PDB file of C-alpha atoms and ligand atoms in Angstrom:
ATOM      1  CA  MET A   1    -113.898-114.873 -29.646  1.00  0.00           C
ATOM      2  CA  SER A   2    -113.603-112.500 -33.171  1.00  0.00           C
ATOM      3  CA  GLU A   3    -109.676-112.166 -34.306  1.00  0.00           C
ATOM      4  CA  LEU A   4    -111.433-109.330 -36.503  1.00  0.00           C
ATOM      5  CA  THR A   5    -111.758-106.001 -35.144  1.00  0.00           C
ATOM      6  CA  ILE A   6    -115.218-104.949 -34.106  1.00  0.00           C
ATOM      7  CA  ALA A   7    -116.586-101.346 -34.202  1.00  0.00           C
ATOM      8  CA  LEU A   8    -119.834-100.119 -33.892  1.00  0.00           C
ATOM      9  CA  VAL A   9    -120.999 -96.556 -35.765  1.00  0.00           C
ATOM     10  CA  THR A  10    -124.195 -94.863 -34.567  1.00  0.00           C
ATOM     11  CA  GLY A  11    -126.152 -93.275 -37.087  1.00  0.00           C
ATOM     12  CA  ALA A  12    -124.437 -95.047 -39.736  1.00  0.00           C
ATOM     13  CA  ASN A  13    -127.254 -95.523 -42.135  1.00  0.00           C
ATOM     14  CA  LYS A  14    -126.438 -92.080 -44.095  1.00  0.00           C
ATOM     15  CA  GLY A  15    -124.086 -89.210 -44.210  1.00  0.00           C
ATOM     16  CA  ILE A  16    -120.721 -89.505 -42.360  1.00  0.00           C
ATOM     17  CA  GLY A  17    -121.698 -92.281 -40.495  1.00  0.00           C
ATOM     18  CA  TYR A  18    -122.068 -94.556 -43.362  1.00  0.00           C
ATOM     19  CA  GLU A  19    -118.948 -93.464 -44.821  1.00  0.00           C
ATOM     20  CA  ILE A  20    -116.906 -94.002 -41.337  1.00  0.00           C
ATOM     21  CA  ALA A  21    -118.463 -97.514 -41.361  1.00  0.00           C
ATOM     22  CA  ALA A  22    -117.399 -98.047 -45.144  1.00  0.00           C
ATOM     23  CA  ALA A  23    -113.587 -96.753 -44.270  1.00  0.00           C
ATOM     24  CA  LEU A  24    -113.417 -99.086 -41.100  1.00  0.00           C
ATOM     25  CA  GLY A  25    -114.631-101.884 -43.243  1.00  0.00           C
ATOM     26  CA  ALA A  26    -112.178-101.031 -45.924  1.00  0.00           C
ATOM     27  CA  LEU A  27    -109.629-101.452 -43.208  1.00  0.00           C
ATOM     28  CA  GLY A  28    -110.940-105.017 -42.570  1.00  0.00           C
ATOM     29  CA  HIS A  29    -112.911-103.944 -39.546  1.00  0.00           C
ATOM     30  CA  SER A  30    -116.161-106.163 -38.964  1.00  0.00           C
ATOM     31  CA  VAL A  31    -118.900-102.898 -38.420  1.00  0.00           C
ATOM     32  CA  GLY A  32    -122.209-102.726 -36.601  1.00  0.00           C
ATOM     33  CA  VAL A  33    -123.930-100.361 -38.358  1.00  0.00           C
ATOM     34  CA  GLY A  34    -125.997 -98.687 -36.067  1.00  0.00           C
ATOM     35  CA  ALA A  35    -129.528 -97.327 -37.200  1.00  0.00           C
ATOM     36  CA  ARG A  36    -132.442 -96.360 -35.410  1.00  0.00           C
ATOM     37  CA  ASP A  37    -134.713 -97.219 -38.299  1.00  0.00           C
ATOM     38  CA  ALA A  38    -134.294-101.120 -38.966  1.00  0.00           C
ATOM     39  CA  ALA A  39    -135.055-100.708 -42.673  1.00  0.00           C
ATOM     40  CA  ARG A  40    -132.787 -97.907 -43.069  1.00  0.00           C
ATOM     41  CA  GLY A  41    -130.024 -99.759 -41.309  1.00  0.00           C
ATOM     42  CA  GLU A  42    -130.764-102.908 -43.326  1.00  0.00           C
ATOM     43  CA  ALA A  43    -130.435-101.098 -46.683  1.00  0.00           C
ATOM     44  CA  ALA A  44    -127.038 -99.566 -45.602  1.00  0.00           C
ATOM     45  CA  THR A  45    -125.461-102.925 -44.472  1.00  0.00           C
ATOM     46  CA  ALA A  46    -126.412-104.273 -47.588  1.00  0.00           C
ATOM     47  CA  ARG A  47    -124.763-101.474 -49.730  1.00  0.00           C
ATOM     48  CA  LEU A  48    -121.698-101.824 -47.420  1.00  0.00           C
ATOM     49  CA  ARG A  49    -121.655-105.711 -48.211  1.00  0.00           C
ATOM     50  CA  ALA A  50    -122.190-105.120 -51.565  1.00  0.00           C
ATOM     51  CA  ALA A  51    -119.027-103.157 -51.387  1.00  0.00           C
ATOM     52  CA  GLY A  52    -116.973-105.606 -49.833  1.00  0.00           C
ATOM     53  CA  VAL A  53    -117.648-104.742 -45.967  1.00  0.00           C
ATOM     54  CA  ASP A  54    -117.863-106.905 -43.167  1.00  0.00           C
ATOM     55  CA  ALA A  55    -121.082-105.158 -42.056  1.00  0.00           C
ATOM     56  CA  PHE A  56    -124.081-105.942 -39.803  1.00  0.00           C
ATOM     57  CA  PRO A  57    -127.094-104.412 -38.696  1.00  0.00           C
ATOM     58  CA  VAL A  58    -127.422-102.894 -35.099  1.00  0.00           C
ATOM     59  CA  PRO A  59    -130.830-101.511 -34.369  1.00  0.00           C
ATOM     60  CA  LEU A  60    -130.143 -98.392 -32.348  1.00  0.00           C
ATOM     61  CA  ASP A  61    -131.711 -95.336 -31.206  1.00  0.00           C
ATOM     62  CA  VAL A  62    -129.525 -93.288 -28.979  1.00  0.00           C
ATOM     63  CA  THR A  63    -132.225 -91.912 -26.974  1.00  0.00           C
ATOM     64  CA  ASP A  64    -133.841 -95.474 -25.737  1.00  0.00           C
ATOM     65  CA  ASP A  65    -132.602 -97.490 -22.846  1.00  0.00           C
ATOM     66  CA  GLY A  66    -133.999-100.416 -24.171  1.00  0.00           C
ATOM     67  CA  SER A  67    -132.690-100.053 -27.519  1.00  0.00           C
ATOM     68  CA  VAL A  68    -129.393 -99.223 -26.685  1.00  0.00           C
ATOM     69  CA  ALA A  69    -129.128-102.385 -24.092  1.00  0.00           C
ATOM     70  CA  ALA A  70    -130.184-104.597 -26.983  1.00  0.00           C
ATOM     71  CA  ALA A  71    -127.767-103.006 -29.061  1.00  0.00           C
ATOM     72  CA  ALA A  72    -125.233-104.070 -26.410  1.00  0.00           C
ATOM     73  CA  GLU A  73    -126.320-107.576 -26.366  1.00  0.00           C
ATOM     74  CA  LEU A  74    -126.278-107.966 -29.893  1.00  0.00           C
ATOM     75  CA  LEU A  75    -123.064-107.277 -29.725  1.00  0.00           C
ATOM     76  CA  ASP A  76    -122.047-109.044 -26.797  1.00  0.00           C
ATOM     77  CA  ALA A  77    -123.726-112.117 -28.438  1.00  0.00           C
ATOM     78  CA  ARG A  78    -122.047-112.044 -31.732  1.00  0.00           C
ATOM     79  CA  ALA A  79    -118.318-110.627 -30.813  1.00  0.00           C
ATOM     80  CA  GLY A  80    -118.056-110.777 -27.164  1.00  0.00           C
ATOM     81  CA  ARG A  81    -116.392-107.262 -27.128  1.00  0.00           C
ATOM     82  CA  LEU A  82    -116.279-104.048 -28.800  1.00  0.00           C
ATOM     83  CA  ASP A  83    -112.733-102.377 -30.088  1.00  0.00           C
ATOM     84  CA  VAL A  84    -114.259 -99.129 -31.823  1.00  0.00           C
ATOM     85  CA  LEU A  85    -117.180 -97.043 -30.825  1.00  0.00           C
ATOM     86  CA  VAL A  86    -117.967 -94.353 -33.395  1.00  0.00           C
ATOM     87  CA  ASN A  87    -120.404 -92.004 -31.394  1.00  0.00           C
ATOM     88  CA  ASN A  88    -121.551 -90.486 -34.881  1.00  0.00           C
ATOM     89  CA  ALA A  89    -125.661 -90.170 -34.403  1.00  0.00           C
ATOM     90  CA  GLY A  90    -126.655 -86.386 -34.093  1.00  0.00           C
ATOM     91  CA  ILE A  91    -129.391 -83.524 -35.093  1.00  0.00           C
ATOM     92  CA  THR A  92    -129.511 -80.200 -35.385  1.00  0.00           C
ATOM     93  CA  GLY A  93    -132.930 -79.275 -34.215  1.00  0.00           C
ATOM     94  CA  GLY A  94    -133.818 -76.950 -36.573  1.00  0.00           C
ATOM     95  CA  ARG A  95    -134.234 -73.291 -36.577  1.00  0.00           C
ATOM     96  CA  PRO A  96    -134.738 -70.995 -35.012  1.00  0.00           C
ATOM     97  CA  GLN A  97    -131.990 -71.429 -32.536  1.00  0.00           C
ATOM     98  CA  GLU A  98    -131.214 -67.795 -31.741  1.00  0.00           C
ATOM     99  CA  PRO A  99    -130.883 -67.539 -28.093  1.00  0.00           C
ATOM    100  CA  THR A 100    -133.365 -65.116 -27.545  1.00  0.00           C
ATOM    101  CA  VAL A 101    -136.008 -67.003 -29.464  1.00  0.00           C
ATOM    102  CA  VAL A 102    -134.979 -71.026 -29.036  1.00  0.00           C
ATOM    103  CA  ASP A 103    -138.012 -73.285 -27.578  1.00  0.00           C
ATOM    104  CA  PRO A 104    -136.216 -75.032 -24.619  1.00  0.00           C
ATOM    105  CA  ALA A 105    -137.790 -77.999 -25.690  1.00  0.00           C
ATOM    106  CA  THR A 106    -135.385 -77.742 -29.075  1.00  0.00           C
ATOM    107  CA  ILE A 107    -132.128 -77.610 -26.578  1.00  0.00           C
ATOM    108  CA  ARG A 108    -133.719 -80.505 -25.025  1.00  0.00           C
ATOM    109  CA  ALA A 109    -134.341 -82.594 -27.627  1.00  0.00           C
ATOM    110  CA  VAL A 110    -130.959 -81.644 -29.253  1.00  0.00           C
ATOM    111  CA  VAL A 111    -129.027 -82.344 -25.893  1.00  0.00           C
ATOM    112  CA  GLU A 112    -131.092 -85.704 -25.344  1.00  0.00           C
ATOM    113  CA  THR A 113    -129.233 -86.820 -28.810  1.00  0.00           C
ATOM    114  CA  ASN A 114    -126.096 -85.221 -28.970  1.00  0.00           C
ATOM    115  CA  VAL A 115    -124.878 -85.643 -25.733  1.00  0.00           C
ATOM    116  CA  ILE A 116    -127.039 -87.901 -23.623  1.00  0.00           C
ATOM    117  CA  GLY A 117    -127.415 -90.242 -26.125  1.00  0.00           C
ATOM    118  CA  VAL A 118    -123.255 -90.612 -26.468  1.00  0.00           C
ATOM    119  CA  VAL A 119    -123.203 -91.113 -22.525  1.00  0.00           C
ATOM    120  CA  ARG A 120    -125.931 -93.657 -22.942  1.00  0.00           C
ATOM    121  CA  VAL A 121    -124.462 -95.703 -25.662  1.00  0.00           C
ATOM    122  CA  THR A 122    -120.993 -95.343 -24.554  1.00  0.00           C
ATOM    123  CA  ASN A 123    -121.649 -96.765 -21.023  1.00  0.00           C
ATOM    124  CA  ALA A 124    -123.634 -99.185 -22.463  1.00  0.00           C
ATOM    125  CA  MET A 125    -120.668-100.298 -24.782  1.00  0.00           C
ATOM    126  CA  LEU A 126    -117.983 -99.912 -22.027  1.00  0.00           C
ATOM    127  CA  PRO A 127    -118.021-103.673 -20.608  1.00  0.00           C
ATOM    128  CA  LEU A 128    -117.513-104.611 -24.268  1.00  0.00           C
ATOM    129  CA  LEU A 129    -115.029-102.022 -24.766  1.00  0.00           C
ATOM    130  CA  ARG A 130    -113.041-103.248 -21.677  1.00  0.00           C
ATOM    131  CA  ARG A 131    -112.285-106.766 -23.143  1.00  0.00           C
ATOM    132  CA  SER A 132    -110.536-105.274 -26.408  1.00  0.00           C
ATOM    133  CA  ALA A 133    -106.809-105.031 -26.376  1.00  0.00           C
ATOM    134  CA  ALA A 134    -107.136-101.525 -27.818  1.00  0.00           C
ATOM    135  CA  PRO A 135    -110.543 -99.836 -27.364  1.00  0.00           C
ATOM    136  CA  ARG A 136    -111.216 -96.619 -29.083  1.00  0.00           C
ATOM    137  CA  ILE A 137    -113.939 -94.375 -28.701  1.00  0.00           C
ATOM    138  CA  VAL A 138    -114.569 -91.013 -31.237  1.00  0.00           C
ATOM    139  CA  ASN A 139    -117.194 -88.764 -30.610  1.00  0.00           C
ATOM    140  CA  LEU A 140    -118.186 -86.726 -33.575  1.00  0.00           C
ATOM    141  CA  SER A 141    -118.129 -82.965 -32.630  1.00  0.00           C
ATOM    142  CA  SER A 142    -117.757 -79.878 -34.209  1.00  0.00           C
ATOM    143  CA  THR A 143    -115.895 -76.597 -34.486  1.00  0.00           C
ATOM    144  CA  VAL A 144    -119.070 -74.881 -33.574  1.00  0.00           C
ATOM    145  CA  GLY A 145    -118.952 -76.378 -30.075  1.00  0.00           C
ATOM    146  CA  SER A 146    -115.384 -74.617 -29.651  1.00  0.00           C
ATOM    147  CA  LEU A 147    -115.974 -71.864 -27.154  1.00  0.00           C
ATOM    148  CA  THR A 148    -112.347 -70.484 -28.503  1.00  0.00           C
ATOM    149  CA  ARG A 149    -113.635 -70.410 -31.759  1.00  0.00           C
ATOM    150  CA  GLN A 150    -116.696 -69.226 -31.498  1.00  0.00           C
ATOM    151  CA  SER A 151    -115.515 -66.286 -29.329  1.00  0.00           C
ATOM    152  CA  GLU A 152    -113.082 -65.109 -32.058  1.00  0.00           C
ATOM    153  CA  PRO A 153    -114.205 -62.480 -34.059  1.00  0.00           C
ATOM    154  CA  GLY A 154    -115.360 -62.336 -37.450  1.00  0.00           C
ATOM    155  CA  ASP A 155    -115.722 -66.063 -36.775  1.00  0.00           C
ATOM    156  CA  GLY A 156    -117.001 -68.163 -39.747  1.00  0.00           C
ATOM    157  CA  THR A 157    -118.146 -71.141 -37.539  1.00  0.00           C
ATOM    158  CA  GLY A 158    -122.015 -71.285 -38.673  1.00  0.00           C
ATOM    159  CA  PRO A 159    -125.102 -69.577 -37.325  1.00  0.00           C
ATOM    160  CA  ILE A 160    -126.068 -68.190 -34.421  1.00  0.00           C
ATOM    161  CA  SER A 161    -127.157 -71.327 -32.540  1.00  0.00           C
ATOM    162  CA  ALA A 162    -128.155 -71.942 -28.891  1.00  0.00           C
ATOM    163  CA  ALA A 163    -129.095 -76.080 -29.155  1.00  0.00           C
ATOM    164  CA  TYR A 164    -126.866 -77.530 -31.400  1.00  0.00           C
ATOM    165  CA  ALA A 165    -123.732 -75.551 -30.843  1.00  0.00           C
ATOM    166  CA  PRO A 166    -123.762 -75.638 -27.232  1.00  0.00           C
ATOM    167  CA  SER A 167    -124.665 -79.590 -27.469  1.00  0.00           C
ATOM    168  CA  LYS A 168    -121.399 -79.839 -29.202  1.00  0.00           C
ATOM    169  CA  THR A 169    -119.653 -77.796 -26.430  1.00  0.00           C
ATOM    170  CA  PHE A 170    -121.181 -80.180 -23.727  1.00  0.00           C
ATOM    171  CA  LEU A 171    -119.961 -82.926 -25.705  1.00  0.00           C
ATOM    172  CA  ASN A 172    -116.353 -81.787 -25.933  1.00  0.00           C
ATOM    173  CA  ALA A 173    -116.628 -81.544 -21.948  1.00  0.00           C
ATOM    174  CA  VAL A 174    -117.993 -84.674 -21.501  1.00  0.00           C
ATOM    175  CA  THR A 175    -115.363 -86.569 -23.708  1.00  0.00           C
ATOM    176  CA  VAL A 176    -112.937 -84.577 -21.412  1.00  0.00           C
ATOM    177  CA  GLN A 177    -114.507 -86.377 -18.626  1.00  0.00           C
ATOM    178  CA  TYR A 178    -114.586 -89.342 -19.981  1.00  0.00           C
ATOM    179  CA  ALA A 179    -110.717 -89.468 -20.699  1.00  0.00           C
ATOM    180  CA  LYS A 180    -110.075 -88.141 -17.263  1.00  0.00           C
ATOM    181  CA  GLU A 181    -111.573 -91.171 -15.701  1.00  0.00           C
ATOM    182  CA  LEU A 182    -110.338 -93.982 -18.437  1.00  0.00           C
ATOM    183  CA  ARG A 183    -106.745 -92.647 -18.073  1.00  0.00           C
ATOM    184  CA  GLY A 184    -104.695 -95.728 -17.837  1.00  0.00           C
ATOM    185  CA  THR A 185    -107.135 -98.079 -18.788  1.00  0.00           C
ATOM    186  CA  GLY A 186    -106.135 -98.248 -22.596  1.00  0.00           C
ATOM    187  CA  VAL A 187    -109.418 -96.877 -23.462  1.00  0.00           C
ATOM    188  CA  LEU A 188    -108.638 -93.960 -25.563  1.00  0.00           C
ATOM    189  CA  VAL A 189    -111.424 -91.343 -26.126  1.00  0.00           C
ATOM    190  CA  ASN A 190    -111.322 -88.112 -28.288  1.00  0.00           C
ATOM    191  CA  ALA A 191    -113.539 -85.738 -30.332  1.00  0.00           C
ATOM    192  CA  ALA A 192    -113.618 -85.245 -33.830  1.00  0.00           C
ATOM    193  CA  CYS A 193    -114.761 -82.517 -36.163  1.00  0.00           C
ATOM    194  CA  PRO A 194    -115.510 -83.613 -39.730  1.00  0.00           C
ATOM    195  CA  GLY A 195    -115.502 -80.282 -41.496  1.00  0.00           C
ATOM    196  CA  TYR A 196    -118.674 -78.630 -42.947  1.00  0.00           C
ATOM    197  CA  CYS A 197    -119.857 -81.729 -45.156  1.00  0.00           C
ATOM    198  CA  ALA A 198    -122.817 -82.150 -47.436  1.00  0.00           C
ATOM    199  CA  THR A 199    -125.230 -84.246 -45.731  1.00  0.00           C
ATOM    200  CA  ASP A 200    -128.850 -84.143 -44.755  1.00  0.00           C
ATOM    201  CA  LEU A 201    -128.004 -82.352 -41.574  1.00  0.00           C
ATOM    202  CA  ASN A 202    -127.232 -79.103 -43.573  1.00  0.00           C
ATOM    203  CA  GLY A 203    -129.719 -79.747 -46.568  1.00  0.00           C
ATOM    204  CA  PHE A 204    -126.283 -80.688 -48.367  1.00  0.00           C
ATOM    205  CA  ARG A 205    -124.599 -77.120 -48.201  1.00  0.00           C
ATOM    206  CA  GLY A 206    -121.509 -78.375 -46.927  1.00  0.00           C
ATOM    207  CA  VAL A 207    -118.225 -78.193 -48.816  1.00  0.00           C
ATOM    208  CA  ARG A 208    -116.491 -81.543 -47.931  1.00  0.00           C
ATOM    209  CA  THR A 209    -117.869 -84.857 -48.966  1.00  0.00           C
ATOM    210  CA  PRO A 210    -118.962 -87.107 -46.170  1.00  0.00           C
ATOM    211  CA  ALA A 211    -115.836 -89.534 -47.057  1.00  0.00           C
ATOM    212  CA  GLN A 212    -113.470 -86.561 -46.448  1.00  0.00           C
ATOM    213  CA  GLY A 213    -115.548 -85.858 -43.143  1.00  0.00           C
ATOM    214  CA  ALA A 214    -115.091 -89.439 -42.050  1.00  0.00           C
ATOM    215  CA  ALA A 215    -111.342 -89.331 -42.627  1.00  0.00           C
ATOM    216  CA  VAL A 216    -110.469 -87.743 -39.037  1.00  0.00           C
ATOM    217  CA  ALA A 217    -112.843 -90.225 -37.181  1.00  0.00           C
ATOM    218  CA  VAL A 218    -111.359 -93.075 -39.060  1.00  0.00           C
ATOM    219  CA  ARG A 219    -107.757 -92.053 -37.958  1.00  0.00           C
ATOM    220  CA  LEU A 220    -109.111 -91.519 -34.036  1.00  0.00           C
ATOM    221  CA  ALA A 221    -110.900 -95.093 -34.044  1.00  0.00           C
ATOM    222  CA  THR A 222    -107.366 -96.451 -35.437  1.00  0.00           C
ATOM    223  CA  LEU A 223    -104.974 -94.882 -32.720  1.00  0.00           C
ATOM    224  CA  PRO A 224    -101.959 -96.834 -31.884  1.00  0.00           C
ATOM    225  CA  ASP A 225    -101.525 -97.474 -28.216  1.00  0.00           C
ATOM    226  CA  GLY A 226    -100.168 -94.882 -26.420  1.00  0.00           C
ATOM    227  CA  GLY A 227    -101.892 -92.089 -28.535  1.00  0.00           C
ATOM    228  CA  PRO A 228    -103.885 -89.184 -27.479  1.00  0.00           C
ATOM    229  CA  SER A 229    -106.609 -89.084 -25.297  1.00  0.00           C
ATOM    230  CA  GLY A 230    -109.377 -86.275 -24.239  1.00  0.00           C
ATOM    231  CA  ALA A 231    -108.332 -84.231 -27.074  1.00  0.00           C
ATOM    232  CA  PHE A 232    -110.278 -82.550 -30.215  1.00  0.00           C
ATOM    233  CA  PHE A 233    -109.037 -82.807 -33.540  1.00  0.00           C
ATOM    234  CA  ASP A 234    -109.929 -82.045 -37.473  1.00  0.00           C
ATOM    235  CA  ASP A 235    -108.032 -82.845 -40.346  1.00  0.00           C
ATOM    236  CA  GLY A 236    -105.537 -80.207 -40.089  1.00  0.00           C
ATOM    237  CA  GLY A 237    -104.379 -81.245 -36.301  1.00  0.00           C
ATOM    238  CA  GLU A 238    -105.828 -80.634 -32.621  1.00  0.00           C
ATOM    239  CA  LEU A 239    -108.397 -78.044 -32.257  1.00  0.00           C
ATOM    240  CA  PRO A 240    -108.730 -75.522 -29.152  1.00  0.00           C
ATOM    241  CA  TRP A 241    -111.701 -76.383 -26.795  1.00  0.00           C
TER     242      TRP A 241
HETATM  243  N1  LIG B 301    -122.168 -82.398 -41.806  1.00  0.00           N
HETATM  244  C1  LIG B 301    -121.808 -81.768 -41.196  1.00  0.00           C
HETATM  245  O1  LIG B 301    -120.954 -80.671 -41.837  1.00  0.00           O
HETATM  246  C2  LIG B 301    -120.978 -81.966 -39.829  1.00  0.00           C
HETATM  247  C3  LIG B 301    -119.819 -80.979 -39.266  1.00  0.00           C
HETATM  248  C4  LIG B 301    -119.856 -81.217 -38.011  1.00  0.00           C
HETATM  249  C5  LIG B 301    -120.125 -82.300 -37.267  1.00  0.00           C
HETATM  250  N2  LIG B 301    -120.960 -83.237 -37.834  1.00  0.00           N
HETATM  251  C6  LIG B 301    -121.587 -84.340 -36.879  1.00  0.00           C
HETATM  252  O2  LIG B 301    -121.817 -85.267 -37.743  1.00  0.00           O
HETATM  253  C7  LIG B 301    -122.431 -86.208 -37.190  1.00  0.00           C
HETATM  254  C8  LIG B 301    -122.906 -87.155 -38.256  1.00  0.00           C
HETATM  255  O3  LIG B 301    -123.481 -86.079 -39.154  1.00  0.00           O
HETATM  256  P1  LIG B 301    -123.978 -85.942 -40.576  1.00  0.00           P
HETATM  257  O4  LIG B 301    -123.776 -84.592 -41.317  1.00  0.00           O
HETATM  258  O5  LIG B 301    -123.729 -87.101 -41.121  1.00  0.00           O
HETATM  259  O6  LIG B 301    -125.780 -85.812 -40.591  1.00  0.00           O
HETATM  260  P2  LIG B 301    -126.801 -86.847 -41.329  1.00  0.00           P
HETATM  261  O7  LIG B 301    -126.227 -87.305 -42.367  1.00  0.00           O
HETATM  262  O8  LIG B 301    -128.229 -86.193 -40.691  1.00  0.00           O
HETATM  263  O9  LIG B 301    -126.818 -88.326 -40.337  1.00  0.00           O
HETATM  264  C9  LIG B 301    -127.216 -88.474 -38.805  1.00  0.00           C
HETATM  265  C10 LIG B 301    -127.333 -89.438 -38.639  1.00  0.00           C
HETATM  266  O10 LIG B 301    -127.727 -89.866 -37.134  1.00  0.00           O
HETATM  267  C11 LIG B 301    -128.670 -90.596 -37.032  1.00  0.00           C
HETATM  268  N3  LIG B 301    -129.521 -90.202 -35.944  1.00  0.00           N
HETATM  269  C12 LIG B 301    -130.107 -88.864 -35.486  1.00  0.00           C
HETATM  270  N4  LIG B 301    -130.792 -89.448 -34.414  1.00  0.00           N
HETATM  271  C13 LIG B 301    -130.667 -90.745 -33.910  1.00  0.00           C
HETATM  272  C14 LIG B 301    -131.063 -91.314 -32.623  1.00  0.00           C
HETATM  273  N5  LIG B 301    -131.742 -90.887 -31.895  1.00  0.00           N
HETATM  274  N6  LIG B 301    -130.821 -92.613 -32.598  1.00  0.00           N
HETATM  275  C15 LIG B 301    -129.794 -93.005 -33.576  1.00  0.00           C
HETATM  276  N7  LIG B 301    -129.460 -92.458 -34.654  1.00  0.00           N
HETATM  277  C16 LIG B 301    -130.028 -91.430 -34.631  1.00  0.00           C
HETATM  278  C17 LIG B 301    -129.576 -90.353 -38.174  1.00  0.00           C
HETATM  279  O11 LIG B 301    -130.816 -91.406 -38.378  1.00  0.00           O
HETATM  280  P3  LIG B 301    -131.950 -91.130 -39.408  1.00  0.00           P
HETATM  281  O12 LIG B 301    -131.335 -91.305 -41.160  1.00  0.00           O
HETATM  282  O13 LIG B 301    -132.655 -92.404 -38.789  1.00  0.00           O
HETATM  283  O14 LIG B 301    -132.320 -89.960 -39.378  1.00  0.00           O
HETATM  284  C18 LIG B 301    -128.312 -90.336 -39.425  1.00  0.00           C
HETATM  285  O15 LIG B 301    -128.085 -91.807 -39.756  1.00  0.00           O
HETATM  286  C19 LIG B 301    -123.314 -85.371 -36.119  1.00  0.00           C
HETATM  287  O16 LIG B 301    -123.071 -85.994 -34.960  1.00  0.00           O
HETATM  288  C20 LIG B 301    -123.324 -84.153 -36.854  1.00  0.00           C
HETATM  289  O17 LIG B 301    -123.391 -83.312 -35.542  1.00  0.00           O
HETATM  290  C21 LIG B 301    -121.511 -82.629 -38.970  1.00  0.00           C
END
């Protein structure tokens, strides 16, 4: 078995996921570059390798059972275990998303990727994570999923949304349930908000760089034993659910 720390980042071909892969690589991790499009994954892997990262491509569509199973097989064959899983892949579902006009199909598609995709990937990878001495799972969430923040008067936490924001609330709830079930196993699972970053997701309107957004996920991916589990963080510290 490899002595290197083995990480998998979903949706790592661009945006925050790419920067998480780059930062974990800079820490010396061997990084699986999850990408649903093989060519985009190969291109991102080549860029990371050119930057000195021990990166390898992992074809992975989080909405596809067969693709996820194949990714787990690839990692098993390559390393025999997984130390870090970053569930980063996500979609907004586009507009409109006001609850009074949203197309239910939009909600279904967003939940399929942002929530069920995380469960599908996590469960496929857990047998490999359980072989790690220090398994860590990080789910990319958002303060738009914080019911506390969304309920504050005059909140500045994004547009009214019946698909994207609730999908992150659902993801937060699932994160807590994983932490509950995995308590005492050594697997630490937390949710991270990267802040409002300039990526394709928001037409590059974000005010932070994707690298700045990656930092909190990297911190949670490298928590020491005994660190928090079942909690929600951004760069400023713990967030309310
Ligand atoms: N940007 C922000 O301000 C912000 C704020 C809070 C939270 N977040 C969260 O941070 C995460 C990364 O977002 P980002 O801003 O970096 O977005 P992005 O630039 O749009 O990147 C999203 C990534 O997810 C991938 N993806 C989408 N659906 C997938 C699927 N079914 N299977 C596998 N990969 C899939 C995309 O692949 P393709 O290239 O093939 O489309 C892409 O690699 C998301 O979970 C997002 O909700 C972002």
